[in-house]
CSV table of C-alpha atoms in Angstrom, one decimal:
chain,number,residue,atom,x,y,z
A,8,MET,CA,16.0,25.3,-0.3
A,9,ASP,CA,15.6,21.8,-1.1
A,10,GLY,CA,12.6,19.7,0.3
A,11,VAL,CA,11.1,23.3,1.5
A,12,THR,CA,7.9,25.0,0.4
A,13,ARG,CA,9.7,28.2,-1.2
A,14,PRO,CA,6.7,31.2,0.0
A,15,ARG,CA,4.9,32.4,-3.0
A,16,VAL,CA,4.6,36.1,-3.8
A,17,LEU,CA,2.4,37.9,-6.4
A,18,LEU,CA,4.4,41.2,-7.7
A,19,VAL,CA,1.9,43.6,-9.3
A,20,GLU,CA,4.5,46.3,-10.8
A,21,ASP,CA,4.1,48.2,-14.2
A,22,ASP,CA,7.6,49.6,-13.9
A,23,HIS,CA,9.5,46.9,-16.3
A,24,GLU,CA,13.2,47.6,-14.4
A,25,LEU,CA,11.7,47.8,-10.6
A,26,THR,CA,10.3,44.6,-11.4
A,27,ALA,CA,13.4,43.1,-12.6
A,28,MET,CA,15.5,44.3,-9.6
A,29,LEU,CA,12.4,43.3,-7.4
A,30,ALA,CA,12.0,39.8,-8.8
A,31,GLU,CA,15.7,39.1,-8.7
A,32,VAL,CA,15.9,40.7,-4.6
A,33,LEU,CA,13.1,38.3,-3.8
A,34,THR,CA,14.3,35.3,-5.3
A,35,ASP,CA,17.3,35.4,-4.1
A,36,GLU,CA,15.3,35.4,-0.7
A,37,GLY,CA,13.8,32.7,-1.1
A,38,TYR,CA,10.3,33.4,-2.7
A,39,GLU,CA,8.6,31.8,-5.4
A,40,LEU,CA,7.5,34.8,-7.7
A,41,ASP,CA,4.6,35.6,-10.1
A,42,ALA,CA,4.6,39.1,-12.0
A,43,ALA,CA,1.8,40.9,-13.1
A,44,ALA,CA,2.8,44.6,-15.5
A,45,ASP,CA,-1.2,45.5,-15.1
A,46,GLY,CA,-4.3,45.2,-12.8
A,47,GLN,CA,-6.3,42.4,-14.8
A,48,ARG,CA,-3.7,40.3,-14.9
A,49,ALA,CA,-3.0,40.6,-11.2
A,50,LEU,CA,-6.6,40.3,-10.6
A,51,HIS,CA,-6.7,37.1,-12.5
A,52,LEU,CA,-3.4,35.7,-10.8
A,53,GLY,CA,-5.0,37.1,-7.7
A,54,LEU,CA,-8.2,35.0,-7.9
A,55,THR,CA,-6.6,31.7,-9.4
A,56,ARG,CA,-3.3,30.9,-7.5
A,57,GLY,CA,-2.3,31.1,-4.0
A,58,TYR,CA,0.1,33.2,-2.9
A,59,ASP,CA,1.5,34.0,0.8
A,60,VAL,CA,1.8,37.5,0.4
A,61,LEU,CA,1.4,40.0,-2.3
A,62,VAL,CA,2.9,43.5,-3.7
A,63,LEU,CA,1.4,45.9,-5.0
A,64,ASP,CA,1.6,49.3,-7.0
A,65,ARG,CA,-0.9,51.7,-7.1
A,66,GLY,CA,-0.8,53.4,-10.4
A,67,LEU,CA,-1.2,50.6,-12.7
A,68,PRO,CA,-3.1,50.3,-16.5
A,69,ALA,CA,-6.2,48.8,-17.0
A,70,ILE,CA,-7.0,48.3,-12.8
A,71,GLU,CA,-5.8,51.0,-10.4
A,72,GLY,CA,-4.0,49.1,-8.0
A,73,LEU,CA,-6.2,49.7,-5.0
A,74,ASP,CA,-9.1,48.5,-6.6
A,75,VAL,CA,-7.5,45.3,-7.5
A,76,LEU,CA,-7.3,45.0,-3.9
A,77,THR,CA,-10.8,45.7,-3.2
A,78,ARG,CA,-12.2,43.5,-5.6
A,79,LEU,CA,-9.8,40.7,-4.7
A,80,ARG,CA,-11.3,41.2,-0.8
A,81,SER,CA,-15.1,41.3,-2.0
A,82,LYS,CA,-13.5,37.7,-3.8
A,83,GLY,CA,-12.7,36.1,-0.4
A,84,VAL,CA,-9.3,36.7,-1.0
A,85,VAL,CA,-7.6,37.6,2.1
A,86,THR,CA,-3.7,37.2,1.4
A,87,PRO,CA,-1.5,39.8,3.3
A,88,ALA,CA,-0.8,42.7,0.9
A,89,LEU,CA,2.1,45.3,1.0
A,90,VAL,CA,0.7,48.2,-1.1
A,91,LEU,CA,3.9,50.4,-2.8
A,92,SER,CA,3.2,54.0,-3.9
A,93,ALA,CA,4.8,57.1,-5.0
A,94,LEU,CA,1.7,58.7,-3.3
A,95,GLY,CA,3.4,58.6,0.6
A,96,ASN,CA,1.0,61.5,2.4
A,97,PRO,CA,-1.0,60.4,5.2
A,98,ALA,CA,-4.5,60.4,3.2
A,99,ASP,CA,-3.1,58.0,1.0
A,100,ARG,CA,-2.2,55.7,3.1
A,101,VAL,CA,-5.2,56.0,4.8
A,102,ALA,CA,-6.9,54.8,1.5
A,103,GLY,CA,-4.9,52.0,0.9
A,104,LEU,CA,-5.3,50.3,4.3
A,105,ASP,CA,-8.9,51.1,4.0
A,106,ALA,CA,-9.1,49.0,0.7
A,107,GLY,CA,-7.9,46.3,2.6
A,108,ALA,CA,-3.8,46.5,2.7
A,109,GLU,CA,-1.6,45.1,5.9
A,110,ASP,CA,0.9,47.5,5.0
A,111,TYR,CA,1.7,50.5,2.8
A,112,LEU,CA,5.4,51.3,1.5
A,113,PRO,CA,6.2,54.8,0.1
A,114,LYS,CA,8.4,55.1,-3.0
A,115,PRO,CA,11.1,54.9,-2.8
A,116,PHE,CA,12.1,52.4,-0.2
A,117,ASP,CA,14.6,50.7,1.3
A,118,LEU,CA,15.2,47.2,0.3
A,119,ASP,CA,16.1,45.6,3.7
A,120,GLU,CA,12.8,47.3,5.0
A,121,LEU,CA,10.6,45.9,2.2
A,122,LEU,CA,12.0,42.2,3.0
A,123,ALA,CA,11.5,42.8,6.7
A,124,ARG,CA,8.1,43.9,6.4
A,125,LEU,CA,7.1,41.0,4.1
A,126,ARG,CA,8.5,38.6,6.6
A,127,ALA,CA,6.4,40.3,9.5
A,128,LEU,CA,3.4,39.8,6.9
A,129,ARG,CA,3.9,36.2,6.6
A,130,ARG,CA,4.3,35.7,10.0
A,131,ARG,CA,1.2,37.3,11.1
A,132,HIS,CA,-0.7,35.7,8.5
A,133,LEU,CA,0.7,32.4,8.9
A,134,ASP,CA,-2.1,31.2,11.8
A,135,SER,CA,-4.8,32.5,9.9
A,136,ALA,CA,-5.9,29.3,7.5
A,137,ARG,CA,-8.1,30.6,4.2
A,138,THR,CA,-11.3,28.8,4.6
A,139,VAL,CA,-15.1,29.4,3.0
A,140,PRO,CA,-18.0,27.5,4.1
A,141,LEU,CA,-19.8,25.4,1.8
A,142,PRO,CA,-23.0,24.1,1.9
A,143,GLY,CA,-22.6,21.3,4.9
A,144,GLY,CA,-18.8,21.8,4.7
A,145,VAL,CA,-15.6,24.1,4.2
A,146,LEU,CA,-12.9,24.5,1.2
A,147,ASP,CA,-9.7,25.3,2.5
A,148,LEU,CA,-8.2,27.0,-0.4
A,149,ASP,CA,-4.7,26.9,0.5
A,150,ALA,CA,-4.5,22.9,0.8
A,151,ARG,CA,-7.5,23.0,-2.4
A,152,LEU,CA,-9.3,20.6,0.2
A,153,ALA,CA,-13.2,20.4,0.2
A,154,ARG,CA,-15.2,18.2,2.9
A,155,ILE,CA,-18.9,17.9,2.9
A,156,GLY,CA,-20.8,16.2,6.0
A,157,GLU,CA,-18.8,12.9,7.2
A,158,GLN,CA,-17.1,12.4,3.7
A,159,ARG,CA,-13.3,12.1,3.3
A,160,ALA,CA,-11.8,15.6,2.2
A,161,VAL,CA,-11.8,16.0,-2.0
A,162,ARG,CA,-9.0,17.4,-3.3
A,163,LEU,CA,-9.1,20.0,-6.2
A,164,SER,CA,-7.6,20.8,-9.3
A,165,GLU,CA,-6.2,24.8,-9.1
A,166,ARG,CA,-8.9,25.6,-11.0
A,167,GLU,CA,-11.8,23.4,-9.6
A,168,CYS,CA,-10.7,25.5,-6.5
A,169,ALA,CA,-10.7,28.7,-7.9
A,170,VAL,CA,-14.5,27.9,-9.2
A,171,LEU,CA,-16.0,26.7,-6.0
A,172,GLY,CA,-14.0,29.2,-3.8
A,173,LEU,CA,-15.3,31.9,-5.9
A,174,LEU,CA,-18.4,30.8,-5.5
A,175,ALA,CA,-18.5,29.8,-1.8
A,176,SER,CA,-16.9,33.5,-0.9
A,177,ARG,CA,-20.3,35.5,-2.6
A,178,PRO,CA,-22.8,32.3,-2.1
A,179,THR,CA,-26.0,34.9,-2.6
A,180,ARG,CA,-24.7,35.7,-6.0
A,181,VAL,CA,-25.3,34.4,-9.1
A,182,PHE,CA,-22.1,34.4,-11.6
A,183,SER,CA,-22.7,34.2,-15.5
A,184,ARG,CA,-20.0,32.0,-17.5
A,185,SER,CA,-18.6,35.5,-18.6
A,186,ASP,CA,-18.1,35.9,-14.9
A,187,LEU,CA,-16.7,33.2,-14.3
A,188,LEU,CA,-14.8,32.9,-17.7
A,189,LEU,CA,-13.0,36.7,-16.7
A,190,LEU,CA,-12.4,35.8,-13.0
A,191,VAL,CA,-11.1,32.1,-13.3
A,192,PHE,CA,-9.9,31.5,-16.5
A,193,ASP,CA,-8.3,32.7,-19.7
A,194,THR,CA,-10.8,35.0,-20.9
A,195,ALA,CA,-9.4,33.4,-24.7
A,196,GLU,CA,-10.7,30.7,-23.7
A,197,SER,CA,-14.6,29.6,-24.7
A,198,ASP,CA,-17.2,29.6,-22.1
A,199,VAL,CA,-17.5,26.2,-22.1
A,200,ILE,CA,-15.0,25.3,-20.1
A,201,VAL,CA,-17.0,26.6,-17.1
A,202,ASP,CA,-19.7,24.0,-17.8
A,203,THR,CA,-16.8,21.4,-17.8
A,204,TYR,CA,-15.1,22.7,-14.4
A,205,VAL,CA,-19.0,23.0,-12.9
A,206,HIS,CA,-19.3,18.7,-14.2
A,207,TYR,CA,-16.2,18.1,-12.6
A,208,LEU,CA,-16.8,19.7,-9.3
A,209,ARG,CA,-20.6,18.2,-9.0
A,210,ARG,CA,-18.8,14.6,-9.9
A,211,LYS,CA,-16.5,15.1,-7.0
A,212,LEU,CA,-18.8,17.0,-4.4
A,213,GLY,CA,-22.0,16.0,-5.5
A,214,ARG,CA,-24.7,17.8,-7.6
A,215,ARG,CA,-26.0,20.0,-5.2
A,216,ILE,CA,-22.8,21.7,-4.4
A,217,ILE,CA,-23.4,24.1,-7.5
A,218,ASP,CA,-27.0,25.2,-8.5
A,219,THR,CA,-27.6,26.2,-11.9
A,220,VAL,CA,-30.0,29.2,-12.3
A,221,ARG,CA,-31.5,29.1,-15.7
A,222,GLY,CA,-30.8,31.5,-18.1
A,223,ARG,CA,-28.0,33.2,-15.7
A,224,GLY,CA,-25.1,31.2,-14.6
A,225,TYR,CA,-24.3,29.5,-11.9
A,226,GLN,CA,-24.4,29.6,-8.1
A,227,LEU,CA,-23.2,27.9,-4.7
A,228,GLY,CA,-25.5,25.0,-4.3
A,229,ARG,CA,-27.7,25.3,-0.8
A,230,GLY,CA,-27.2,21.4,-0.1
A,231,GLY,CA,-29.7,19.6,2.0
């Protein structure tokens, strides 16, 4: 795999033995893997890092698996998701698909079938670039490139892209510092870090890229 970008998968599963087994299989298959054992960690990783595919268990601590997926979709994360679940009846499959999953695989499952389904999800996703509109421009979430008007594309850091992507995914919503701290940063950090990254983005893209809503927080700028 030298010189080749490895596809990235987020594995969300609270069964540690199953996680260890799947991590070994997926790594052998050529994936670069992050694992989360609860819904809160899964939400944080899904919002702040880019993945080629998500593998998501339903029964999770902190935040239930389908709730995690619904929240990711509401924030503009379109990474294809395969839901794993011991709940295998048709109503549960429908619930998974309605929550935004592209595929649903009941437990127990065949490993070869899981890998084949992941390959199919990745193939279908390759032609759909993840972009969100900015005032007067566009943000490429995968490449972490922002373009405003006729200016050259500006490369953003992972966290800069996560902050701007979140604001751009809900352009009418005002996000408090606490919201941004929870959804983008490590909650152990001070919310001062939110102001720091807003400053970085304004320095790179202009002050109008993000509006300050006094006493409430930040909102995607209106441009002009």
